[in-house]
Short mmCIF file of C-alpha atoms and ligand atoms in Angstrom, two decimals:
data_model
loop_
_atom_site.label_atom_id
_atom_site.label_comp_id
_atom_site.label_asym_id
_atom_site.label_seq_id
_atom_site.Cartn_x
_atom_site.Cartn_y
_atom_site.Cartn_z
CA UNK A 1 -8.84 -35.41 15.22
CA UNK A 2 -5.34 -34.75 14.03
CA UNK A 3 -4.54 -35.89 10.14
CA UNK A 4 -1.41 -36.95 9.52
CA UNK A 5 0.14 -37.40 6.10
CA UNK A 6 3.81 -37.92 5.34
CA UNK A 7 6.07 -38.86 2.60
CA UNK A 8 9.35 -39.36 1.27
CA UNK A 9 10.08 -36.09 -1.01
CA UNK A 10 13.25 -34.47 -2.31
CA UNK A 11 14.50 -31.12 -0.90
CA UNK A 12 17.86 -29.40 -3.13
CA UNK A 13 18.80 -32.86 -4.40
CA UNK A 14 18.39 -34.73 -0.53
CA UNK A 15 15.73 -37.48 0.09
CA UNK A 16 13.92 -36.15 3.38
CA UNK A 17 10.83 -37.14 4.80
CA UNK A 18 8.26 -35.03 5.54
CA UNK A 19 5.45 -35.23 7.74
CA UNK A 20 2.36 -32.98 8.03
CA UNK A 21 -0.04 -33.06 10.77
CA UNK A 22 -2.42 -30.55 12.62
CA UNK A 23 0.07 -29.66 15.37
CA UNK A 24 2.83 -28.54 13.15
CA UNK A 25 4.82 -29.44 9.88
CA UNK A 26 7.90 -31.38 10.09
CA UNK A 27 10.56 -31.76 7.57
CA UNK A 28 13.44 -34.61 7.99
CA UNK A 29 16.58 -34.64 5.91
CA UNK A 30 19.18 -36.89 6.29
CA UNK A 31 21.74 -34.56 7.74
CA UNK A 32 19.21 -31.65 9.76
CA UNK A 33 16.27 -31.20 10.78
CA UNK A 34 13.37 -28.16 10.30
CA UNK A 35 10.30 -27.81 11.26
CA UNK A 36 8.34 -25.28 10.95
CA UNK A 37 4.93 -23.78 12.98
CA UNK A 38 1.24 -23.74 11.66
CA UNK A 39 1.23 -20.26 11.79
CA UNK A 40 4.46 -19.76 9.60
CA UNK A 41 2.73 -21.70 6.68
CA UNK A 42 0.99 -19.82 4.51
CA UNK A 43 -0.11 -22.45 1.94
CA UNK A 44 1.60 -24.69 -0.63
CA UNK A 45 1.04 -24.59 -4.40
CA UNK A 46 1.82 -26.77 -7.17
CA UNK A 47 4.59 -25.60 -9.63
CA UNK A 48 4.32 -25.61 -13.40
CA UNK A 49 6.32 -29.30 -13.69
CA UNK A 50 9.63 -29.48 -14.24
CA UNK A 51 10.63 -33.05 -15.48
CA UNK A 52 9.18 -34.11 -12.22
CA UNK A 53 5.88 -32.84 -10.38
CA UNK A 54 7.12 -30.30 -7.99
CA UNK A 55 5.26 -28.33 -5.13
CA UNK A 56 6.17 -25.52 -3.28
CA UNK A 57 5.65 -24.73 0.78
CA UNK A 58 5.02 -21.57 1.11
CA UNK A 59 6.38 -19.90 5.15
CA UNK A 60 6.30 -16.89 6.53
CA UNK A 61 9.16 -16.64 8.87
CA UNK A 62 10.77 -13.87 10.74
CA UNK A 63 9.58 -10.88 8.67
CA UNK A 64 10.69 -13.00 5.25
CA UNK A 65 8.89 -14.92 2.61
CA UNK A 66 10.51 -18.90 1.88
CA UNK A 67 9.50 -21.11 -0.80
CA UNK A 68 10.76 -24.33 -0.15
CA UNK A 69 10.32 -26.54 -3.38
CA UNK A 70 10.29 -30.20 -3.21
CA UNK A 71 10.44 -32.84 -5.91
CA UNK A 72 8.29 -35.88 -5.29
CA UNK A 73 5.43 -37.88 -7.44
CA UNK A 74 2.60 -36.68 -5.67
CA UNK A 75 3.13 -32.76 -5.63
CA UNK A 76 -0.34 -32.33 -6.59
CA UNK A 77 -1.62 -34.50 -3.35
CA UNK A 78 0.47 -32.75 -0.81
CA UNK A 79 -0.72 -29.15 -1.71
CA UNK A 80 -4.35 -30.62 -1.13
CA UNK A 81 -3.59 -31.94 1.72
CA UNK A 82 -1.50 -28.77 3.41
CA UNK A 83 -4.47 -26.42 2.48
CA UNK A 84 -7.12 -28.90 3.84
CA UNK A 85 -4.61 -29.33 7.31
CA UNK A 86 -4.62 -25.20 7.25
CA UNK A 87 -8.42 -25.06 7.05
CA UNK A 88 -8.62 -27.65 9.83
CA UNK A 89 -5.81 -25.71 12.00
CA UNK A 90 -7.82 -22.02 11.63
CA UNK A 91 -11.10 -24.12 12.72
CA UNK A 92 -9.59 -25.26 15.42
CA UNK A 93 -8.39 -22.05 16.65
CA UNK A 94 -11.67 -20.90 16.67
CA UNK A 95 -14.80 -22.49 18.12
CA UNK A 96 -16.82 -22.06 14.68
CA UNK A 97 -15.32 -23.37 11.58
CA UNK A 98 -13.93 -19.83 9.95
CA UNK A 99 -15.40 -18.89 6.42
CA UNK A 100 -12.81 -18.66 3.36
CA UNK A 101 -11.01 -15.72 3.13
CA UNK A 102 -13.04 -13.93 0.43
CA UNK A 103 -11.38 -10.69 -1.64
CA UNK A 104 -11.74 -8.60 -4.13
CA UNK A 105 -8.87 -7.66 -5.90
CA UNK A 106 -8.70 -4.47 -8.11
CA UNK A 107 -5.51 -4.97 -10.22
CA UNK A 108 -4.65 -1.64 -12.50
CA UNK A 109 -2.47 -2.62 -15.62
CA UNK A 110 -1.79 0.72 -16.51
CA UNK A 111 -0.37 1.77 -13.33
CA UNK A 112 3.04 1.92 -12.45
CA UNK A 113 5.51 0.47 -15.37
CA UNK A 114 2.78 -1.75 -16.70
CA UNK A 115 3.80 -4.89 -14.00
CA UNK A 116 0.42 -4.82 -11.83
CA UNK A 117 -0.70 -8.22 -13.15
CA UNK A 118 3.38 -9.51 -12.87
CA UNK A 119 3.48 -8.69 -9.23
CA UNK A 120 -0.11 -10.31 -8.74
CA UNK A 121 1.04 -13.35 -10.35
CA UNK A 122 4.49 -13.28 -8.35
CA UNK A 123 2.02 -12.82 -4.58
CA UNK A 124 -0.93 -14.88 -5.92
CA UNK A 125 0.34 -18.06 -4.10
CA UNK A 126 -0.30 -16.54 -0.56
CA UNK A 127 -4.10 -16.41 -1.79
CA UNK A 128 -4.71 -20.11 -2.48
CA UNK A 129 -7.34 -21.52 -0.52
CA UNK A 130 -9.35 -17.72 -0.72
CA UNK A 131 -12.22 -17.08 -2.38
CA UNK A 132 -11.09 -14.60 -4.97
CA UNK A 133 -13.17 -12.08 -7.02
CA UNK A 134 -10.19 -10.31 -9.53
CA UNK A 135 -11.32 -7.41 -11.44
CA UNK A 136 -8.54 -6.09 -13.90
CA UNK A 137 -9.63 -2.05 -14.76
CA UNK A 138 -9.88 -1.10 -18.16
CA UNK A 139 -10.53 2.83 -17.74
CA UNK A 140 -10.08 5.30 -15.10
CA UNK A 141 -12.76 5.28 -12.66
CA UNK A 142 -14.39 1.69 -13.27
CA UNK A 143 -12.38 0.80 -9.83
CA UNK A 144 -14.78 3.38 -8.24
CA UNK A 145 -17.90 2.40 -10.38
CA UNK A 146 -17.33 -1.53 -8.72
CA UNK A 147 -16.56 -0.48 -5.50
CA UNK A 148 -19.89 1.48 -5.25
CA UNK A 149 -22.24 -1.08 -6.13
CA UNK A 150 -20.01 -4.21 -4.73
CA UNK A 151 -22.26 -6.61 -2.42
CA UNK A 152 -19.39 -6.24 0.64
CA UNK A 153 -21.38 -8.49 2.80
CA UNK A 154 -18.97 -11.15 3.99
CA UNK A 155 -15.34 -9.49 2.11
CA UNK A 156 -12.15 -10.06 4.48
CA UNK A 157 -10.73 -7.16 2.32
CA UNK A 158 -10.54 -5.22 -1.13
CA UNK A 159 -7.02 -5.57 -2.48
CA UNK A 160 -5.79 -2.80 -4.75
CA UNK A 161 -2.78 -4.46 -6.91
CA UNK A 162 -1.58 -0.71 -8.56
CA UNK A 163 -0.56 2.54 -6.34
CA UNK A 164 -1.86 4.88 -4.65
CA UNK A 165 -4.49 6.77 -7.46
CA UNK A 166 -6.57 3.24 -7.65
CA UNK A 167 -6.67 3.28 -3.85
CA UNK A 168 -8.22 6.78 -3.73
CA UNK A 169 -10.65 5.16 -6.63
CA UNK A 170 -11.70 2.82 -4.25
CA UNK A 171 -11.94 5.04 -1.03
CA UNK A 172 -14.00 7.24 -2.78
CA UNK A 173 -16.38 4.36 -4.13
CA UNK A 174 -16.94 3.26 -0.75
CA UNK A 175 -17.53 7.03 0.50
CA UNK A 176 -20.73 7.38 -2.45
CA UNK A 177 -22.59 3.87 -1.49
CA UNK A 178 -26.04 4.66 0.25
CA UNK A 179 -24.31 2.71 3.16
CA UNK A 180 -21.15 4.59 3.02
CA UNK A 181 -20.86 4.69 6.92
CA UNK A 182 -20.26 0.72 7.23
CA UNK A 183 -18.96 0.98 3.76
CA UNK A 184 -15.98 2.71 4.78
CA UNK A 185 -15.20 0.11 7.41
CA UNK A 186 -14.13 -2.30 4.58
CA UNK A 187 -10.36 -3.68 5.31
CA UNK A 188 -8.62 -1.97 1.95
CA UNK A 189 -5.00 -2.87 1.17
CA UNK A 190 -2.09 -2.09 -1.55
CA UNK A 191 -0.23 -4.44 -2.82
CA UNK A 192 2.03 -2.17 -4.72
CA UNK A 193 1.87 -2.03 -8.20
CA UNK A 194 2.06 1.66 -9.14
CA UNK A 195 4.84 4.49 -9.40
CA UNK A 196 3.75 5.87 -5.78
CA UNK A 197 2.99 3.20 -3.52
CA UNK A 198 2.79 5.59 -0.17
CA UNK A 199 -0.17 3.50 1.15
CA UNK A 200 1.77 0.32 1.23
CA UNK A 201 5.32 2.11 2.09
CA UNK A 202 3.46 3.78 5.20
CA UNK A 203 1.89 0.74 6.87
CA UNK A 204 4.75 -1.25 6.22
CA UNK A 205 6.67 1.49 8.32
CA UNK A 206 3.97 1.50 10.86
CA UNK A 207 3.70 -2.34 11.31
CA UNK A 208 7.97 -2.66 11.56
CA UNK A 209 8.18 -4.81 8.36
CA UNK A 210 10.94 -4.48 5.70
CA UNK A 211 9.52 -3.03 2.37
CA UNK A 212 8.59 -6.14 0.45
CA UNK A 213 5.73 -7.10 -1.42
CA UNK A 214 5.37 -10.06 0.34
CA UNK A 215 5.35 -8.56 3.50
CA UNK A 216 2.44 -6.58 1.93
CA UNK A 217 0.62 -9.99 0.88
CA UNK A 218 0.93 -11.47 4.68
CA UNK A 219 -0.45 -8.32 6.14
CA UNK A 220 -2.91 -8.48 3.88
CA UNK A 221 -3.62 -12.41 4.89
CA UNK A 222 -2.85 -12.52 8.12
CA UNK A 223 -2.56 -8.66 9.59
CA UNK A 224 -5.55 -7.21 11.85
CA UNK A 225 -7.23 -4.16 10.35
CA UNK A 226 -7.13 -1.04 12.02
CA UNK A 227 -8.62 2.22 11.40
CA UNK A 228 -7.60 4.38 8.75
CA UNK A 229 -7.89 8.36 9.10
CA UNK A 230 -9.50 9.77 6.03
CA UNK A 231 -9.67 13.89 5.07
CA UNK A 232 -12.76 15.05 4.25
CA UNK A 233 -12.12 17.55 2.00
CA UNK A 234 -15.11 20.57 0.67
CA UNK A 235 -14.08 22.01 -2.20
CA UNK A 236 -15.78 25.85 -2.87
CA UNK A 237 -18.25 24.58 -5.21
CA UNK A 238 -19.41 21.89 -2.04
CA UNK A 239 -18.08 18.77 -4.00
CA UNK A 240 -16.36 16.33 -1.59
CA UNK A 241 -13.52 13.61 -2.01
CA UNK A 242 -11.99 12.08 0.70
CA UNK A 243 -8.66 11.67 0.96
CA UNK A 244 -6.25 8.43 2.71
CA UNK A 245 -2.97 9.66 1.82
CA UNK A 246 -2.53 13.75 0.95
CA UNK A 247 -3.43 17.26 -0.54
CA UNK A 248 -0.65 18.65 -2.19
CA UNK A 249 -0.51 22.11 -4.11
CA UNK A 250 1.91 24.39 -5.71
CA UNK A 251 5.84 22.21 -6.68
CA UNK A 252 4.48 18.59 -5.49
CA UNK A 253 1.52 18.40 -7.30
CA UNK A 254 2.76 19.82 -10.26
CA UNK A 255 5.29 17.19 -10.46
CA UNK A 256 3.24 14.51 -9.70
CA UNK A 257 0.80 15.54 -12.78
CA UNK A 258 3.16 16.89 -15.44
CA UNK A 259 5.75 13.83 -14.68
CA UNK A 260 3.05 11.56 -16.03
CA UNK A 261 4.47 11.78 -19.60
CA UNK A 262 7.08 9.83 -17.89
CA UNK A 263 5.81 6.53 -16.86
CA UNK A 264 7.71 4.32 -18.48
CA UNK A 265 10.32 5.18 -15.85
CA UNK A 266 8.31 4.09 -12.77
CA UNK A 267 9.18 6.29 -9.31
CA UNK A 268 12.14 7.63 -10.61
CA UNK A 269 9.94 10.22 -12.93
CA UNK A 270 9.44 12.25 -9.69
CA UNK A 271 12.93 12.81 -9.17
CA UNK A 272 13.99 13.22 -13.24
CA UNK A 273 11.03 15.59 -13.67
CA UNK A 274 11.39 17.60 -10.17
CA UNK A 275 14.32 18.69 -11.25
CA UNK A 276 13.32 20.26 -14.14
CA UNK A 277 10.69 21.85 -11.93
CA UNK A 278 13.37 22.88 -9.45
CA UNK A 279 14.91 24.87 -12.19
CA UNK A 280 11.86 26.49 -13.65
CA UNK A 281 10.57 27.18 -10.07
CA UNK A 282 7.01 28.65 -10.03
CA UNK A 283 5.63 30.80 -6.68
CA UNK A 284 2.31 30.37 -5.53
CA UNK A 285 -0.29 33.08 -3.83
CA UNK A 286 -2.54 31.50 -1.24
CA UNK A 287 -3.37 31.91 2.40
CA UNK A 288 -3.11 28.81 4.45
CA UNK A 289 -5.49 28.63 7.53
CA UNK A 290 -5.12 25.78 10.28
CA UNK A 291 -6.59 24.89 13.85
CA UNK A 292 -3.20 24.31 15.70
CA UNK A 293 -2.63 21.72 18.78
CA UNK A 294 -3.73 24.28 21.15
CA UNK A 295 -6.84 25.03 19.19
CA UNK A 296 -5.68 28.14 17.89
CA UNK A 297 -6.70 29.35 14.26
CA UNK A 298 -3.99 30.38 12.69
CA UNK A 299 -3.52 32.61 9.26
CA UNK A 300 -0.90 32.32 6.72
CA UNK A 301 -0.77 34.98 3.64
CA UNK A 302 1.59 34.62 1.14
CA UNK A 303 3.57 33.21 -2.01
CA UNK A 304 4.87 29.23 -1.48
CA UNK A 305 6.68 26.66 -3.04
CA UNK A 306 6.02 24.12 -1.02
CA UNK A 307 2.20 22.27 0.15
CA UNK A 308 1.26 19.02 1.28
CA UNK A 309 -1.45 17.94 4.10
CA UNK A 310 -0.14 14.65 4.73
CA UNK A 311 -1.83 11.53 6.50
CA UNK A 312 0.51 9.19 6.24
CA UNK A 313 4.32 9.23 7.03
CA UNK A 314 4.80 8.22 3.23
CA UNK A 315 3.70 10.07 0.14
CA UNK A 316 5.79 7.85 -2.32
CA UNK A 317 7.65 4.48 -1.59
CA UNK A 318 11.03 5.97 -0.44
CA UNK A 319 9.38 9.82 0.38
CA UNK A 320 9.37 9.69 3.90
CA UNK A 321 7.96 13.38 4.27
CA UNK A 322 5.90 13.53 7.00
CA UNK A 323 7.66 11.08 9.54
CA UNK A 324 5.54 12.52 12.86
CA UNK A 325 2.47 11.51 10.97
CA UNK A 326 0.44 8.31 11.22
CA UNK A 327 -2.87 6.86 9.48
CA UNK A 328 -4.88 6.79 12.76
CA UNK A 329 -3.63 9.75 14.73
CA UNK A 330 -6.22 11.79 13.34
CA UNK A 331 -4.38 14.29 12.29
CA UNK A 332 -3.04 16.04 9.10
CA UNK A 333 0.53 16.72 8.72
CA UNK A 334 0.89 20.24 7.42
CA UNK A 335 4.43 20.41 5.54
CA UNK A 336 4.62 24.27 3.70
CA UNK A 337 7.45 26.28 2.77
CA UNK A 338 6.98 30.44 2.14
CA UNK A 339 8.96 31.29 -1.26
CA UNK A 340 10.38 34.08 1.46
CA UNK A 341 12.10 31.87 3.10
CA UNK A 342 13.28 29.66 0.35
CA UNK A 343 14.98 29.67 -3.18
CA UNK A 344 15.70 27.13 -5.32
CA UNK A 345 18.44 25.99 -3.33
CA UNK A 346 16.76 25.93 -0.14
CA UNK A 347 13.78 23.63 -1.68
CA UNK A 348 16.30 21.79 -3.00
CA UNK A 349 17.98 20.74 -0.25
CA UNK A 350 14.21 19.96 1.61
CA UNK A 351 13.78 17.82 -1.40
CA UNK A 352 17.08 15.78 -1.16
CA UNK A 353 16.77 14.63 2.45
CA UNK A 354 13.37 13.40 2.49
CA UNK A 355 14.21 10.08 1.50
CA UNK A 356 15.51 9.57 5.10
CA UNK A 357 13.31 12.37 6.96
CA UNK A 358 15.92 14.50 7.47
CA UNK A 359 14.24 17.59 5.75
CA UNK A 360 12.11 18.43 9.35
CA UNK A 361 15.74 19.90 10.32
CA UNK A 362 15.81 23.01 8.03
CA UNK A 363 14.32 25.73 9.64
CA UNK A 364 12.23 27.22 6.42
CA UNK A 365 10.08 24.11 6.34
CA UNK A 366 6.88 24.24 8.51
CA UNK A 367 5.55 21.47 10.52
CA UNK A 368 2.01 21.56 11.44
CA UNK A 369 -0.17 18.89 13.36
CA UNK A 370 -4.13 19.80 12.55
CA UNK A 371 -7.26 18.25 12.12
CA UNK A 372 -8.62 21.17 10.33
CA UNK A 373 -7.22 23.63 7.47
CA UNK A 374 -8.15 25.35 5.01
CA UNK A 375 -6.12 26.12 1.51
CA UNK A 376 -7.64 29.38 -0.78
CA UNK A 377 -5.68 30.01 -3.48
CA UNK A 378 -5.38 33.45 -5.29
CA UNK A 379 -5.05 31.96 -8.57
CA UNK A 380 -6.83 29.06 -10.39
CA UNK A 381 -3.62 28.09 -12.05
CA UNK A 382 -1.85 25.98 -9.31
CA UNK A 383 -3.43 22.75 -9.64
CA UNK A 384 -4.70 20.21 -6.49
CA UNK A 385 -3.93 16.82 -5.88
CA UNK A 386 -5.50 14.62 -3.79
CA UNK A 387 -3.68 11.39 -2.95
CA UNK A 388 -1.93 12.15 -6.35
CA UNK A 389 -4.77 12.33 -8.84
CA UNK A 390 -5.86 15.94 -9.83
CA UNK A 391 -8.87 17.57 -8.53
CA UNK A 392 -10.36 20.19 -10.25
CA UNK A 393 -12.26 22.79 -7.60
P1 ADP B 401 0.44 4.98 -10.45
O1 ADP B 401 0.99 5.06 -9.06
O2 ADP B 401 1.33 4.21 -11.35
O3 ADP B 401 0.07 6.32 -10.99
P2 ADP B 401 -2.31 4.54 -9.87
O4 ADP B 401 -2.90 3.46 -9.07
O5 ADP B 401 -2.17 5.86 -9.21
O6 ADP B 401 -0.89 4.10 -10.37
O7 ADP B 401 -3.19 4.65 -11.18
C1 ADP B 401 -3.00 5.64 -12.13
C2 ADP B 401 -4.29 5.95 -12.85
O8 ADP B 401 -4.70 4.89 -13.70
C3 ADP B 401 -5.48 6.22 -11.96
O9 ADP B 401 -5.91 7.54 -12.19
C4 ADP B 401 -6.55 5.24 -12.44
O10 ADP B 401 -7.83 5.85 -12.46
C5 ADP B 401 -6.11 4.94 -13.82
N1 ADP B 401 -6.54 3.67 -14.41
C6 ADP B 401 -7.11 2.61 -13.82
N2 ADP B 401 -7.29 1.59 -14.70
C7 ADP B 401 -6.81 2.03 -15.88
C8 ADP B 401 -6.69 1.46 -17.17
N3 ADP B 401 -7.06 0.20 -17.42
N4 ADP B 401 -6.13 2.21 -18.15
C9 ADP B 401 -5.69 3.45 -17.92
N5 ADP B 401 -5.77 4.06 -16.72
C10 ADP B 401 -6.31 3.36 -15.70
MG1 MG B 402 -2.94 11.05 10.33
#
């Protein structure tokens, strides 16, 4: 049975008429017409008032997120009404009647510039109608501690509202639960909050969409999970961590950890403090081991400035370092560069093009596909990151 509601409402200063039913939304004004599809709208909320009530209509159209506001005297009746006639559409797509979208959403407010609960508040509109459980952390870890003993029975998804360090809290939470198998088949998602947001950057790339948060929210609503290629990783002492996004040793990983003193400046403290880096260059013994394509082990001894095992195309919002990699290809990207072949300059000019990818062009950066490698260090000085948070061995 199709509902119909409409109403005479006020759209930038016109009197239009607007009708809702369950085949689609239509929207008169006096001098054009819109309408929109069922599956553009993605809810409608009431605004804090104005002098008059006000609600907004909330579309998704063409890769972009539009708010169209309307004045009328019964904001607070349409929004019902558009949320009940979006329940009633996604039943009828499906034979059953669906169950509410239920999340839990890990929000961070230390984590990037301090805005994780600003951005949630700017995307929370998408989530109306969804059953919401909203944790905001208070230490390090407790994203982990909730994840591991979270009922998941029935979640759509756990939404991470911080970068990529709460994500790898999460990950791992789901990797220690007694059911960690089915565990790890939870939906996750970023909604990017933090300084480095590679999780969100990366799937963005993958899925086509233009880098915006609310393009993160719909994919969040409305995307289709897909599997996720995690790296076991075995440290000597037999502890394990999995990892969604990278390993990094040596110049990357000390910038990600000694920038932290820089915070306040959001992404840009990898570039500010890199260059100090740069300039007080450090060389690191290891030998590198991987499996290559054709299944051949291969051995590299030496000193390097350079080490990341990437799984993602992204390790930061705009570093696009490993642009042959992608989250299900079940592979790792193997990026390394022998101080032999390169200086400061050299590593320099890796650095400066890999905002656009164009760093896979000089010759003294390796390129690896492999689904197994191994890192040993000489020293215990050089530090490990995984997915940007240290790791001790
Ligand atoms: P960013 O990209 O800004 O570094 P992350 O998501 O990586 O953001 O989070 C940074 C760190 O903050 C993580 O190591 C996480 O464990 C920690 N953390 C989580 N909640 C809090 C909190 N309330 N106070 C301080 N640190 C926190
Ligand atoms: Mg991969």
């Amino acid at each position: 049975m199709a509902s119909i509601y409409h109403g005479q409402v006020s759209y930038q200063h016109q009197t239009c008429f607007l009708s809702a039913f369950l085949t689609g939304i239509e929207l008169t004004l006096p001098h054009e017409s819109l309408s929109f599809a069922w599956s553009e709208v993605l809810g409608a909320v009431e605004e804090p008032p104005l002098l008059h009530p006000v609600f907004s209509l909330l579309l998704y159209r063409q890769s972009h997120f539009q708010r169209l506001t309307f004045l009328c005297e019964d904001a607070k009746m349409w929004v019902a009404q558009v949320q009940t006639l979006l329940l009633e559409r996604r039943s009828a797509e499906s034979s059953e009647r669906p169950p509410r979208k239920r999340y839990l959403v890990l929000i961070n407010p230390a984590s990037g510039k301090g805005q994780a609960i600003a951005r949630w508040s700017q995307i929370y509109p998408f989530f109306e109608g969804c059953v919401l459980d909203i944790v905001v952390t208070q230490r390090s870890l407790q994203a982990m501690d909730v994840v591991r003993d979270y009922n998941l029975e029935g979640l759509t998804a756990i939404l991470v509202v911080s970068g990529d360090g709460l994500m790898h809290e999460v990950i791992n939470g789901l990797g220690k639960r007694f059911d960690w198998e089915k565990a790890l088949k939870t939906p996750v998602f970023l909604l990017p909050g933090g300084s480095g947001n590679a999780f969100s950057a990366s799937i963005l790339y993958e899925s086509q969409l233009p880098p915006t948060l609310e393009n993160c929210a719909y994919l969040a609503l409305k995307g289709e999970a897909r599997p996720l290629d995690l790296i076991k990783v075995v440290f000597e002492s037999g502890r394990t961590v999995y990892s969604f996004l990278s390993v990094t040793w040596s110049y990357i990983a000390d910038v990600d950890v000694e920038s932290e003193f820089l915070r306040f400046l959001g992404g840009w403290r990898f570039y500010i403090y890199g260059i100090w880096r740069l300039i007080r260059l450090k060389r690191y013994q290891g030998t590198v081991i991987y499996v290559d394509e054709g299944g051949l082990q291969r051995v590299q001894r030496g000193s390097f400035v350079y080490f990341a095992a990437c799984n993602m195309p992204f390790l930061g919002e705009s570093a696009f370092i490993a642009p042959r990699s992608r989250s299900d290809d079940g592979y790792s990207d193997l990026l390394l560069v022998n101080s032999s072949q390169a200086g400061r300059y050299r590593l320099a000019r890796i650095l400066l093009t890999e905002d656009s990818g164009n760093h896979l062009h000089y010759p003294e950066l390796e390129y690896y596909k492999t689904r197994k490698w191994a890192l040993l260090p000489d020293t215990r000085t050089g530090r490990i990151c995984i997915d940007g948070e240290v790791r001790d061995t």
